Short mmCIF file of C-alpha atoms and ligand atoms in Angstrom, two decimals:
data_model
loop_
_atom_site.label_atom_id
_atom_site.label_comp_id
_atom_site.label_asym_id
_atom_site.label_seq_id
_atom_site.Cartn_x
_atom_site.Cartn_y
_atom_site.Cartn_z
CA MET A 205 -41.17 16.65 19.83
CA THR A 206 -38.46 17.72 17.50
CA ILE A 207 -37.05 21.18 17.59
CA ILE A 208 -35.44 22.20 14.36
CA VAL A 209 -32.94 24.95 14.81
CA SER A 210 -31.92 26.25 11.44
CA ARG A 211 -28.69 28.08 11.17
CA LYS A 212 -28.00 30.62 8.51
CA GLU A 213 -25.02 29.40 6.52
CA THR A 214 -22.72 32.11 5.31
CA PHE A 215 -20.70 31.88 2.14
CA TRP A 216 -17.66 30.71 4.11
CA ASP A 217 -19.71 28.00 5.82
CA LYS A 218 -20.88 26.76 2.47
CA ILE A 219 -17.49 26.33 0.87
CA TYR A 220 -16.33 24.36 3.94
CA LEU A 221 -12.68 25.25 3.47
CA PRO A 222 -12.34 27.41 6.61
CA ALA A 223 -13.96 24.64 8.65
CA LEU A 224 -11.51 22.15 7.16
CA ALA A 225 -8.63 24.42 8.11
CA ILE A 226 -9.91 24.57 11.68
CA GLY A 227 -10.08 20.78 11.75
CA LEU A 228 -6.53 20.51 10.49
CA LYS A 229 -5.42 22.94 13.17
CA VAL A 230 -6.88 20.74 15.90
CA THR A 231 -5.01 17.65 14.78
CA ILE A 232 -1.71 19.43 14.22
CA LYS A 233 -1.94 20.89 17.70
CA GLN A 234 -2.43 17.44 19.17
CA PHE A 235 0.42 16.19 16.99
CA TYR A 236 2.74 18.84 18.39
CA ARG A 237 1.67 18.15 21.96
CA THR A 238 2.15 14.41 21.78
CA LEU A 239 5.37 14.50 19.82
CA PHE A 240 7.25 17.37 21.41
CA ARG A 241 5.69 17.73 24.82
CA GLY A 242 5.05 14.03 25.45
CA GLU A 243 1.47 14.63 26.46
CA SER A 244 0.08 11.39 25.16
CA THR A 245 -3.10 10.05 26.67
CA THR A 246 -2.04 6.41 26.49
CA ILE A 247 0.85 4.90 28.42
CA GLN A 248 3.37 2.12 27.81
CA TYR A 249 1.41 -0.33 29.91
CA PRO A 250 3.55 -3.13 31.26
CA GLU A 251 6.38 -0.74 32.06
CA GLN A 252 4.23 2.15 33.17
CA LYS A 253 1.16 1.64 35.27
CA ARG A 254 -1.72 3.79 36.17
CA ILE A 255 -2.15 4.67 39.85
CA TYR A 256 -5.56 3.63 41.02
CA SER A 257 -7.34 4.95 44.08
CA GLN A 258 -6.87 3.38 47.51
CA ARG A 259 -10.42 2.11 47.31
CA PHE A 260 -9.92 0.21 44.07
CA ARG A 261 -11.50 -3.26 44.28
CA GLY A 262 -9.23 -5.86 42.74
CA GLU A 263 -8.09 -9.40 43.46
CA HIS A 264 -9.28 -10.80 46.81
CA PHE A 265 -7.09 -11.81 49.71
CA ILE A 266 -7.65 -13.00 53.26
CA SER A 267 -5.71 -11.21 55.93
CA VAL A 268 -3.57 -13.25 58.30
CA ASP A 269 -2.29 -12.59 61.80
CA ALA A 270 1.27 -12.74 63.10
CA ASN A 271 1.26 -16.56 63.11
CA LYS A 272 0.10 -16.72 59.51
CA THR A 273 -3.27 -17.94 60.67
CA GLU A 274 -6.14 -16.58 58.64
CA ASN A 275 -8.43 -14.18 60.41
CA CYS A 276 -11.49 -15.82 58.85
CA THR A 277 -13.71 -17.75 61.26
CA SER A 278 -16.06 -19.22 58.66
CA CYS A 279 -19.07 -17.25 59.69
CA TYR A 280 -20.52 -17.53 56.16
CA LEU A 281 -21.51 -13.87 56.13
CA CYS A 282 -19.58 -13.20 52.97
CA GLN A 283 -20.96 -16.27 51.24
CA THR A 284 -24.46 -15.18 52.17
CA VAL A 285 -24.11 -11.60 51.07
CA CYS A 286 -22.32 -12.28 47.83
CA PRO A 287 -24.67 -11.31 44.99
CA ALA A 288 -22.77 -13.39 42.45
CA GLU A 289 -22.75 -16.47 44.69
CA CYS A 290 -19.14 -17.10 43.95
CA ILE A 291 -17.84 -17.83 47.45
CA THR A 292 -17.89 -21.43 48.66
CA ILE A 293 -16.83 -22.09 52.23
CA ILE A 294 -16.56 -25.43 54.03
CA ALA A 295 -16.07 -24.90 57.75
CA GLU A 296 -14.36 -27.14 60.29
CA GLU A 297 -13.12 -27.00 63.83
CA ARG A 298 -9.56 -25.95 64.34
CA PRO A 299 -7.72 -28.80 66.15
CA ALA A 300 -6.98 -27.79 69.74
CA GLU A 301 -3.21 -28.29 69.40
CA GLU A 302 -3.08 -25.86 66.45
CA ASN A 303 -5.17 -23.28 68.18
CA PRO A 304 -3.28 -21.14 70.67
CA TYR A 305 -6.10 -18.60 70.56
CA GLY A 306 -8.70 -20.59 72.45
CA VAL A 307 -12.30 -19.64 71.82
CA ARG A 308 -11.34 -16.71 69.63
CA LYS A 309 -10.48 -18.87 66.63
CA GLU A 310 -12.21 -22.19 67.21
CA LYS A 311 -13.68 -22.39 63.74
CA ARG A 312 -11.75 -22.20 60.51
CA PRO A 313 -12.42 -22.69 56.80
CA ALA A 314 -11.37 -26.09 55.51
CA ARG A 315 -11.91 -24.78 52.04
CA PHE A 316 -12.47 -21.25 50.91
CA ASP A 317 -12.97 -20.86 47.17
CA ILE A 318 -13.77 -17.73 45.26
CA ASP A 319 -14.70 -18.10 41.61
CA ALA A 320 -13.15 -14.94 40.23
CA LEU A 321 -14.85 -15.39 36.87
CA ARG A 322 -18.23 -15.00 38.54
CA CYS A 323 -17.22 -12.30 40.98
CA CYS A 324 -18.44 -8.83 40.13
CA PHE A 325 -16.02 -7.07 42.48
CA CYS A 326 -18.81 -5.35 44.34
CA GLY A 327 -16.91 -5.51 47.62
CA PHE A 328 -19.90 -6.68 49.65
CA CYS A 329 -17.90 -9.56 51.13
CA GLU A 330 -15.37 -7.10 52.46
CA GLU A 331 -18.16 -4.96 53.93
CA ALA A 332 -19.88 -7.92 55.55
CA CYS A 333 -16.89 -9.58 57.13
CA PRO A 334 -16.91 -9.11 60.92
CA LYS A 335 -13.25 -10.13 61.17
CA ASP A 336 -11.87 -7.93 58.42
CA ALA A 337 -10.61 -11.18 56.98
CA ILE A 338 -11.61 -11.03 53.35
CA LYS A 339 -10.46 -7.95 51.50
CA LEU A 340 -10.05 -6.76 47.97
CA SER A 341 -6.53 -5.77 47.03
CA ARG A 342 -5.62 -3.14 44.44
CA ASN A 343 -4.15 -5.68 42.08
CA TYR A 344 -5.99 -5.55 38.76
CA GLU A 345 -3.72 -7.86 36.75
CA MET A 346 -5.75 -11.01 37.17
CA ALA A 347 -5.30 -12.71 33.82
CA LYS A 348 -4.74 -16.45 34.13
CA LEU A 349 -3.91 -19.18 31.67
CA THR A 350 -6.49 -21.74 32.74
CA ARG A 351 -9.98 -21.63 34.14
CA GLU A 352 -8.86 -23.58 37.22
CA ASP A 353 -6.42 -20.84 38.14
CA THR A 354 -9.23 -18.34 38.33
CA ILE A 355 -10.79 -20.18 41.29
CA TYR A 356 -8.89 -18.77 44.22
CA ASP A 357 -8.33 -21.30 46.97
CA LEU A 358 -7.28 -20.66 50.53
CA ASP A 359 -3.58 -20.88 49.73
CA HIS A 360 -3.89 -18.27 47.06
CA LEU A 361 -6.07 -16.03 49.19
CA LYS A 362 -3.65 -16.17 52.10
CA ARG A 363 -0.78 -14.84 49.99
CA GLU A 364 1.11 -11.92 51.39
CA VAL A 365 -0.36 -8.58 50.39
CA LYS A 366 1.27 -5.41 51.60
CA GLY A 367 -1.12 -2.67 52.65
CA ARG A 368 -3.86 -2.97 50.09
CA GLY A 369 -1.63 -4.33 47.39
CA MET B 66 22.41 5.64 -27.62
CA THR B 67 25.95 5.35 -26.37
CA LEU B 68 27.15 3.08 -23.59
CA PHE B 69 27.36 6.13 -21.35
CA ASP B 70 23.70 6.90 -21.87
CA ILE B 71 22.66 3.35 -21.15
CA ILE B 72 24.64 3.19 -17.91
CA ALA B 73 23.30 6.59 -16.85
CA LEU B 74 19.76 5.47 -17.61
CA LEU B 75 20.16 2.26 -15.62
CA LEU B 76 21.63 4.14 -12.67
CA LYS B 77 18.75 6.60 -12.75
CA LEU B 78 16.26 3.74 -12.83
CA VAL B 79 17.90 2.10 -9.84
CA PHE B 80 18.01 5.41 -8.01
CA VAL B 81 14.33 6.18 -8.50
CA LEU B 82 13.29 2.64 -7.73
CA ALA B 83 15.40 2.53 -4.58
CA VAL B 84 14.21 5.88 -3.31
CA VAL B 85 10.55 5.08 -3.90
CA LEU B 86 10.78 1.55 -2.53
CA ASN B 87 12.46 2.80 0.60
CA ALA B 88 10.14 5.75 0.97
CA VAL B 89 7.11 3.48 1.22
CA PRO B 90 8.01 1.87 4.56
CA VAL B 91 8.93 5.26 5.95
CA VAL B 92 5.58 6.67 4.91
CA ILE B 93 3.77 3.66 6.36
CA TRP B 94 5.72 4.08 9.56
CA PHE B 95 4.79 7.72 9.66
CA GLU B 96 1.20 6.91 8.87
CA ARG B 97 1.08 4.84 12.03
CA ARG B 98 3.11 6.90 14.40
CA GLY B 99 1.90 10.19 12.95
CA SER B 100 -1.69 9.09 13.32
CA ALA B 101 -0.92 8.08 16.90
CA TRP B 102 0.59 11.46 17.62
CA MET B 103 -2.38 13.23 16.13
CA GLN B 104 -4.69 11.22 18.35
CA GLY B 105 -2.64 11.60 21.49
CA ARG B 106 -1.37 8.03 21.46
CA VAL B 107 2.13 6.62 21.50
CA GLY B 108 1.89 4.35 18.47
CA PRO B 109 3.98 1.31 17.56
CA ASN B 110 7.42 1.81 19.09
CA ARG B 111 8.59 -1.67 20.01
CA VAL B 112 10.20 -2.97 16.81
CA GLY B 113 13.53 -1.26 16.29
CA PRO B 114 14.36 2.31 17.26
CA PHE B 115 11.18 4.43 17.37
CA GLY B 116 9.34 1.46 15.87
CA LEU B 117 11.07 2.09 12.56
CA LEU B 118 11.35 -1.61 11.82
CA GLN B 119 7.61 -2.16 12.17
CA PRO B 120 7.03 -2.09 8.38
CA VAL B 121 9.81 -4.67 7.99
CA ALA B 122 8.06 -6.90 10.49
CA ASP B 123 4.83 -6.39 8.55
CA VAL B 124 6.46 -7.40 5.29
CA ILE B 125 7.88 -10.55 6.87
CA LYS B 126 4.45 -11.36 8.21
CA PHE B 127 2.85 -10.82 4.81
CA ILE B 128 5.36 -13.05 3.07
CA PHE B 129 4.91 -15.97 5.44
CA LYS B 130 1.15 -15.87 5.52
CA GLU B 131 -0.95 -18.45 3.72
CA ASP B 132 -1.62 -17.45 0.13
CA PHE B 133 -5.35 -18.00 0.07
CA VAL B 134 -7.41 -17.89 -3.12
CA PRO B 135 -11.21 -17.96 -2.84
CA LYS B 136 -12.70 -21.01 -4.50
CA GLU B 137 -15.10 -19.16 -6.77
CA ALA B 138 -12.69 -16.42 -7.74
CA SER B 139 -11.71 -15.89 -11.33
CA LYS B 140 -8.15 -17.09 -10.91
CA PHE B 141 -6.36 -15.24 -13.70
CA TYR B 142 -7.73 -11.78 -13.00
CA TYR B 143 -7.49 -12.38 -9.29
CA HIS B 144 -3.75 -12.86 -9.61
CA VAL B 145 -3.16 -10.20 -12.22
CA ALA B 146 -4.90 -7.35 -10.41
CA PRO B 147 -2.33 -6.78 -7.63
CA MET B 148 0.48 -6.93 -10.19
CA ILE B 149 -1.03 -4.15 -12.28
CA ALA B 150 -1.64 -2.22 -9.10
CA ALA B 151 2.02 -2.45 -8.12
CA VAL B 152 3.47 -1.68 -11.53
CA ALA B 153 1.28 1.15 -12.86
CA PRO B 154 2.27 3.90 -10.42
CA PHE B 155 5.96 3.02 -10.85
CA ALA B 156 5.73 3.47 -14.59
CA ALA B 157 4.31 6.94 -14.07
CA PHE B 158 7.50 7.99 -12.32
CA ALA B 159 9.42 7.68 -15.55
CA ALA B 160 8.49 11.12 -16.82
CA ILE B 161 8.81 13.07 -13.60
CA PRO B 162 11.96 15.21 -13.39
CA PHE B 163 13.59 15.17 -9.97
CA GLY B 164 16.54 17.42 -10.75
CA SER B 165 17.97 19.44 -13.62
CA PHE B 166 21.04 17.58 -14.87
CA LEU B 167 24.39 16.24 -13.76
CA ALA B 168 27.51 17.23 -15.63
CA ILE B 169 29.83 14.27 -15.93
CA GLY B 170 32.88 14.42 -18.18
CA GLY B 171 31.43 17.09 -20.43
CA GLN B 172 28.16 15.25 -20.87
CA GLN B 173 24.85 16.24 -19.45
CA VAL B 174 22.75 13.64 -17.69
CA PRO B 175 19.21 14.92 -17.20
CA LEU B 176 17.79 13.77 -13.86
CA GLN B 177 14.66 12.31 -15.30
CA ILE B 178 14.24 8.78 -16.58
CA ALA B 179 12.47 9.61 -19.80
CA SER B 180 12.52 13.16 -21.04
CA LEU B 181 9.28 13.16 -22.97
CA ASP B 182 7.71 16.08 -24.77
CA ILE B 183 4.31 14.74 -23.76
CA GLY B 184 5.49 13.97 -20.23
CA ILE B 185 2.34 15.00 -18.46
CA LEU B 186 0.18 12.85 -20.72
CA SER B 187 2.23 9.74 -20.10
CA VAL B 188 2.08 10.33 -16.35
CA LEU B 189 -1.68 10.68 -16.54
CA ALA B 190 -2.00 7.63 -18.74
CA PHE B 191 -0.18 5.45 -16.25
CA ALA B 192 -2.00 7.04 -13.34
CA GLY B 193 -5.25 6.26 -15.14
CA LEU B 194 -4.26 2.59 -15.22
CA GLU B 195 -4.77 2.49 -11.48
CA VAL B 196 -8.49 2.10 -11.91
CA TYR B 197 -8.06 -1.31 -13.59
CA PRO B 198 -6.65 -3.26 -10.64
CA ILE B 199 -9.52 -2.01 -8.51
CA MET B 200 -12.11 -3.13 -11.02
CA LEU B 201 -10.39 -6.42 -11.73
CA ALA B 202 -9.83 -7.21 -8.07
CA GLY B 203 -13.41 -6.39 -7.18
CA TRP B 204 -14.85 -8.38 -10.02
CA ALA B 205 -12.54 -11.37 -9.80
CA SER B 206 -12.88 -11.97 -6.07
CA ASN B 207 -16.55 -12.85 -6.43
CA ASN B 208 -17.52 -11.15 -3.22
CA LYS B 209 -20.28 -8.60 -2.82
CA TYR B 210 -18.17 -6.24 -0.73
CA SER B 211 -15.33 -6.33 -3.21
CA MET B 212 -17.84 -5.72 -5.97
CA PHE B 213 -19.23 -2.66 -4.23
CA GLY B 214 -15.75 -1.39 -3.57
CA ALA B 215 -14.84 -1.80 -7.21
CA LEU B 216 -18.00 -0.07 -8.41
CA ARG B 217 -17.43 2.84 -6.11
CA GLY B 218 -13.75 2.98 -6.94
CA SER B 219 -14.21 3.06 -10.68
CA SER B 220 -17.02 5.63 -10.67
CA GLN B 221 -15.11 7.81 -8.22
CA MET B 222 -11.88 7.71 -10.17
CA VAL B 223 -13.54 8.35 -13.48
CA SER B 224 -15.51 11.30 -12.07
CA TYR B 225 -12.56 12.98 -10.45
CA GLU B 226 -10.31 12.42 -13.42
CA ILE B 227 -12.41 15.02 -15.25
CA ALA B 228 -11.89 17.73 -12.67
CA LEU B 229 -8.25 16.73 -12.45
CA GLY B 230 -7.81 16.95 -16.20
CA LEU B 231 -9.53 20.32 -16.49
CA SER B 232 -7.47 21.90 -13.73
CA LEU B 233 -4.43 20.47 -15.46
CA VAL B 234 -5.41 21.98 -18.80
CA SER B 235 -5.55 25.42 -17.22
CA MET B 236 -1.99 24.90 -15.97
CA LEU B 237 -0.92 23.74 -19.41
CA LEU B 238 -2.29 26.98 -20.85
CA ILE B 239 -0.17 28.93 -18.41
CA TYR B 240 3.01 26.94 -18.98
CA GLY B 241 2.38 26.52 -22.70
CA THR B 242 4.04 23.10 -22.74
CA LEU B 243 3.41 19.44 -22.02
CA ASN B 244 6.99 18.79 -21.06
CA LEU B 245 7.38 18.55 -17.29
CA THR B 246 10.97 19.77 -17.27
CA GLU B 247 9.99 22.92 -19.16
CA MET B 248 7.22 23.51 -16.64
CA VAL B 249 9.74 23.38 -13.82
CA VAL B 250 12.06 25.74 -15.68
CA TYR B 251 9.14 28.12 -16.11
CA GLN B 252 8.47 28.02 -12.36
CA ASP B 253 12.13 28.46 -11.45
CA GLN B 254 11.88 32.25 -11.54
CA LEU B 255 10.76 35.02 -9.27
CA MET B 256 7.53 36.99 -9.43
CA PHE B 257 7.53 40.58 -8.16
CA GLY B 258 11.13 40.09 -7.17
CA PHE B 259 10.59 37.84 -4.17
CA MET B 260 7.88 35.21 -4.75
CA PRO B 261 8.80 32.03 -6.60
CA ARG B 262 6.71 31.78 -9.75
CA TRP B 263 5.04 28.56 -8.66
CA GLY B 264 1.83 27.22 -10.11
CA ILE B 265 0.04 27.52 -6.79
CA PHE B 266 0.49 31.29 -6.82
CA LEU B 267 -0.43 31.63 -10.46
CA ASN B 268 -3.59 29.56 -10.27
CA PRO B 269 -4.65 28.69 -6.72
CA ILE B 270 -8.09 27.42 -7.74
CA ALA B 271 -6.62 24.88 -10.11
CA PHE B 272 -4.31 23.83 -7.29
CA LEU B 273 -7.25 23.28 -4.96
CA ILE B 274 -9.16 21.24 -7.51
CA PHE B 275 -6.10 19.22 -8.37
CA LEU B 276 -5.39 18.57 -4.69
CA ILE B 277 -8.91 17.35 -3.98
CA ALA B 278 -8.93 15.27 -7.14
CA ILE B 279 -5.69 13.46 -6.34
CA PHE B 280 -7.04 12.59 -2.92
CA ALA B 281 -9.93 10.96 -4.71
CA GLU B 282 -7.69 9.35 -7.32
CA THR B 283 -5.46 7.74 -4.73
CA ASN B 284 -8.44 6.58 -2.66
CA ARG B 285 -7.28 8.38 0.42
CA LEU B 286 -9.48 9.57 3.19
CA PRO B 287 -11.78 11.53 3.03
CA PHE B 288 -12.45 9.76 -0.28
CA ASP B 289 -11.55 6.18 0.60
CA LEU B 290 -14.94 4.82 -0.36
CA PRO B 291 -13.58 1.91 -2.43
CA GLU B 292 -12.10 0.57 0.79
CA GLY B 293 -14.57 2.02 3.25
CA ASP B 294 -13.55 -0.33 6.05
CA ALA B 295 -16.54 0.60 8.17
CA GLU B 296 -19.01 -0.45 5.49
CA LEU B 297 -17.29 -2.78 3.06
CA VAL B 298 -14.87 -4.80 5.23
CA ALA B 299 -11.93 -3.74 3.07
CA GLY B 300 -13.62 -2.97 -0.23
CA TYR B 301 -12.03 -4.25 -3.39
CA HIS B 302 -9.22 -6.11 -1.61
CA THR B 303 -11.42 -7.89 0.93
CA GLU B 304 -10.54 -11.29 -0.51
CA TYR B 305 -6.82 -10.64 -0.77
CA GLY B 306 -4.31 -11.80 1.77
CA ALA B 307 -0.60 -12.31 2.26
CA THR B 308 1.71 -10.97 -0.44
CA LYS B 309 -1.07 -9.98 -2.80
CA PHE B 310 -2.63 -7.77 -0.18
CA ALA B 311 0.79 -6.33 0.53
CA MET B 312 1.08 -5.44 -3.14
CA PHE B 313 -2.18 -3.49 -3.05
CA PHE B 314 -1.12 -1.80 0.13
CA PHE B 315 2.24 -0.96 -1.32
CA ALA B 316 0.73 0.27 -4.58
CA GLU B 317 -1.49 2.64 -2.68
CA TYR B 318 1.50 4.34 -1.15
CA VAL B 319 3.51 4.40 -4.36
CA ALA B 320 0.51 5.98 -6.05
CA MET B 321 0.40 8.59 -3.31
CA ILE B 322 4.08 9.39 -3.73
CA MET B 323 3.60 9.57 -7.48
CA ALA B 324 0.59 11.88 -7.18
CA SER B 325 2.50 14.10 -4.77
CA SER B 326 5.45 14.28 -7.14
CA LEU B 327 3.13 15.33 -9.94
CA LEU B 328 1.47 17.93 -7.76
CA ILE B 329 4.86 19.26 -6.66
CA THR B 330 6.03 19.43 -10.26
CA LEU B 331 2.94 21.28 -11.40
CA PHE B 332 2.27 23.61 -8.51
CA PHE B 333 5.29 23.86 -6.24
CA GLY B 334 8.06 24.34 -8.74
CA GLY B 335 9.12 20.68 -8.89
CA TYR B 336 12.82 20.46 -8.26
CA ALA B 337 13.22 24.24 -8.57
CA LEU B 338 15.28 25.52 -5.66
CA PHE B 339 13.80 27.59 -2.92
CA PRO B 340 14.60 31.28 -3.41
CA GLY B 341 17.90 32.06 -1.74
CA LEU B 342 19.45 28.62 -2.09
CA GLU B 343 21.21 29.73 -5.28
CA THR B 344 23.31 32.12 -3.17
CA VAL B 345 24.17 29.30 -0.78
CA ILE B 346 25.33 27.16 -3.68
CA ALA B 347 27.36 30.01 -5.09
CA GLY B 348 28.87 30.44 -1.64
CA ILE B 349 29.82 26.77 -1.38
CA ALA B 350 31.26 26.80 -4.89
CA GLY B 351 33.23 29.94 -4.12
CA ALA B 352 34.57 28.60 -0.84
CA LEU B 353 35.66 25.30 -2.33
CA GLN B 354 36.89 26.78 -5.64
CA LEU B 355 34.71 24.43 -7.65
CA SER B 356 34.62 24.25 -11.41
CA PRO B 357 31.30 25.20 -13.05
CA GLU B 358 30.74 21.52 -13.73
CA TRP B 359 30.89 20.60 -10.04
CA THR B 360 28.82 23.61 -9.10
CA GLN B 361 26.14 22.25 -11.36
CA ASN B 362 26.41 18.84 -9.71
CA ILE B 363 26.03 20.37 -6.27
CA ARG B 364 23.06 22.34 -7.53
CA ALA B 365 21.53 19.10 -8.84
CA ALA B 366 22.05 17.45 -5.46
CA PHE B 367 20.29 20.35 -3.77
CA GLN B 368 17.49 20.09 -6.30
CA VAL B 369 16.99 16.37 -5.70
CA ALA B 370 17.01 16.91 -1.93
CA GLY B 371 14.57 19.79 -2.30
CA PHE B 372 12.27 17.70 -4.45
CA ILE B 373 12.30 14.87 -1.91
CA PHE B 374 11.66 17.39 0.84
CA LYS B 375 8.67 18.85 -0.98
CA VAL B 376 7.23 15.42 -1.68
CA GLY B 377 7.79 14.55 1.97
CA CYS B 378 5.81 17.60 3.05
CA MET B 379 3.03 16.54 0.73
CA MET B 380 3.03 13.03 2.21
CA PHE B 381 2.80 14.59 5.64
CA PHE B 382 -0.21 16.49 4.42
CA TYR B 383 -1.79 13.26 3.18
CA VAL B 384 -1.43 11.66 6.60
CA TRP B 385 -2.55 14.82 8.33
CA VAL B 386 -5.74 15.00 6.26
CA ARG B 387 -6.44 11.32 6.68
CA TRP B 388 -6.47 11.56 10.45
CA THR B 389 -8.52 14.73 10.53
CA PHE B 390 -11.50 14.31 8.26
CA PRO B 391 -14.31 11.77 8.25
CA ARG B 392 -15.24 9.86 5.12
CA PHE B 393 -17.67 11.32 2.57
CA ARG B 394 -20.93 9.63 1.80
CA PHE B 395 -21.09 8.36 -1.75
CA ASP B 396 -23.72 10.81 -2.98
CA GLN B 397 -21.82 13.67 -1.38
CA LEU B 398 -18.71 12.51 -3.17
CA MET B 399 -20.48 12.51 -6.50
CA ASN B 400 -22.06 15.89 -5.76
CA LEU B 401 -18.71 17.38 -4.98
CA GLY B 402 -17.14 15.88 -8.07
CA TRP B 403 -19.80 16.68 -10.64
CA LYS B 404 -21.68 19.68 -9.31
CA ILE B 405 -18.88 21.65 -7.70
CA LEU B 406 -15.42 20.69 -8.89
CA PHE B 407 -16.35 20.09 -12.51
CA PRO B 408 -18.09 23.48 -13.09
CA LEU B 409 -15.49 25.25 -10.99
CA ALA B 410 -12.72 23.74 -13.06
CA LEU B 411 -14.50 24.74 -16.27
CA VAL B 412 -15.00 28.33 -15.15
CA ASN B 413 -11.44 28.50 -13.95
CA LEU B 414 -10.20 27.18 -17.25
CA LEU B 415 -12.24 29.79 -19.13
CA PHE B 416 -10.94 32.53 -16.86
CA VAL B 417 -7.33 31.47 -17.31
CA ALA B 418 -7.79 31.23 -21.07
CA LEU B 419 -9.31 34.73 -21.22
CA VAL B 420 -6.55 36.22 -19.09
CA ILE B 421 -3.89 34.63 -21.24
CA ALA B 422 -5.59 35.81 -24.42
CA TRP B 423 -5.92 39.31 -22.97
CA MET B 424 -2.26 39.41 -22.01
CA GLY B 425 -1.48 38.30 -25.53
CA GLY B 426 0.41 35.23 -24.30
S1 SF4 C 517 -16.69 -8.84 45.64
FE1 SF4 C 517 -18.91 -9.14 45.62
S2 SF4 C 517 -19.18 -10.70 44.04
FE2 SF4 C 517 -17.03 -10.76 44.59
S3 SF4 C 517 -16.85 -12.30 46.11
FE3 SF4 C 517 -17.17 -10.38 47.21
S4 SF4 C 517 -19.34 -10.22 47.49
FE4 SF4 C 517 -19.02 -11.81 45.99
S1 SF4 C 518 -14.16 -14.09 55.27
FE1 SF4 C 518 -15.11 -12.94 56.91
S2 SF4 C 518 -17.29 -12.95 56.37
FE2 SF4 C 518 -16.33 -14.56 55.15
S3 SF4 C 518 -16.58 -16.37 56.36
FE3 SF4 C 518 -14.58 -15.55 56.89
S4 SF4 C 518 -14.95 -14.24 58.68
FE4 SF4 C 518 -16.94 -14.67 57.75
#
């Protein structure tokens, strides 16, 4: 159903000029604000950055303990829950001599790849992880030069991230 | 013509050319940064201080780009169109006075390249030439978008030239002359003791019509249908690139400056000083004990600066309007031109003629 609301146009509406003047006023106001009060909406990006919320979901990382051993125990929960199917884990047993933790960290990922081009940054992996190993940092600058670089391997994931990045 | 006259003429030519050529990049710079400011953005600010060198970077880019000619284009007209576009608005500057005169060694040098008795007609003739590059470019590029742009451009310019001409005729009746310098002299007086006797106060309706018409003549938004980038890619210069595109681009701005100068001369007193400045000049002359000759020279300098200032304000207005209003639809444009501006200009002309006849002028 269409509702037609007709509006009575006065003489001043019909000659448009007052409306034009109002339009000009809007832009000159914005001009003044941006130029003299520095209230521009955009920022000088690489130098200035926006502050995102603490819960922002950006580039993944895997948390490590004091010995730089990853907390991940290859339980495959994240790989299972991932809706984009972009996590590939190959598990193996941690050699006894490298494992001062005993039963706690018997299993480890031999490979842990995340295809960032497929990832939809839903954060389910982070939710699913029983070890709080995989996390999403706040880094949103993820541009890479080659496709290969966008597949994050274990070395990349274990990089040092302070807080949530 | 003595040697003195020839040298003075050449210097004036160089002066006008230099000022206009250098004004174009500044206007383009302002078009970008001003538009950014009006939209709450920062705008280009990386090249040079405040981004002032951005137009220079653009020019360098244009020069080094590949000079591409479409295979099916009509070569001769394709090449000639941007040249006409760049030259025509410059020629129109010849008759526009930008100051009264300089007094050098007992001789008077009028600050106007060609002091013509039919000044306004020659300006209009050269301004009218601007429709040719659009038609030629659109036709010669052999591209449907260019063709549409050219069709729109020529019909728009021809339609608005009528309203423009009629509003002009009413001003000519008031001034009683075709000579632009005499018009300025007429406006360089006070009305009611305080208001400058500018055309805009004498005949505001003609001013409005003239203003709208020059927006259409220079293809500026809200009347930029020949380019109409949302519909026609780039309109008549779709097929142009590199230096030839730069020439069109450049011509557009020169035409805007030219149209503003004409508008200033007709309606804002041209180079006539703002009321009160005469006292300042007298004060300077008195303080420095200047001879009448040098006082006149200082006055001329003030006049040139004032003229440039007025044109600058007008250019600001151009940019301001461009970033405020949306584009007209083509039928609306024609409606406005033929059904509103044309009758309005006629009635206004009749009214002015009757008033002048009644006052016995
Ligand atoms: S954020 Fe979502 S899509 Fe990306 S890896 Fe984790 S679960 Fe998969
Ligand atoms: S990152 Fe967490 S959920 Fe994924 S395999 Fe390792 S421990 Fe399991």
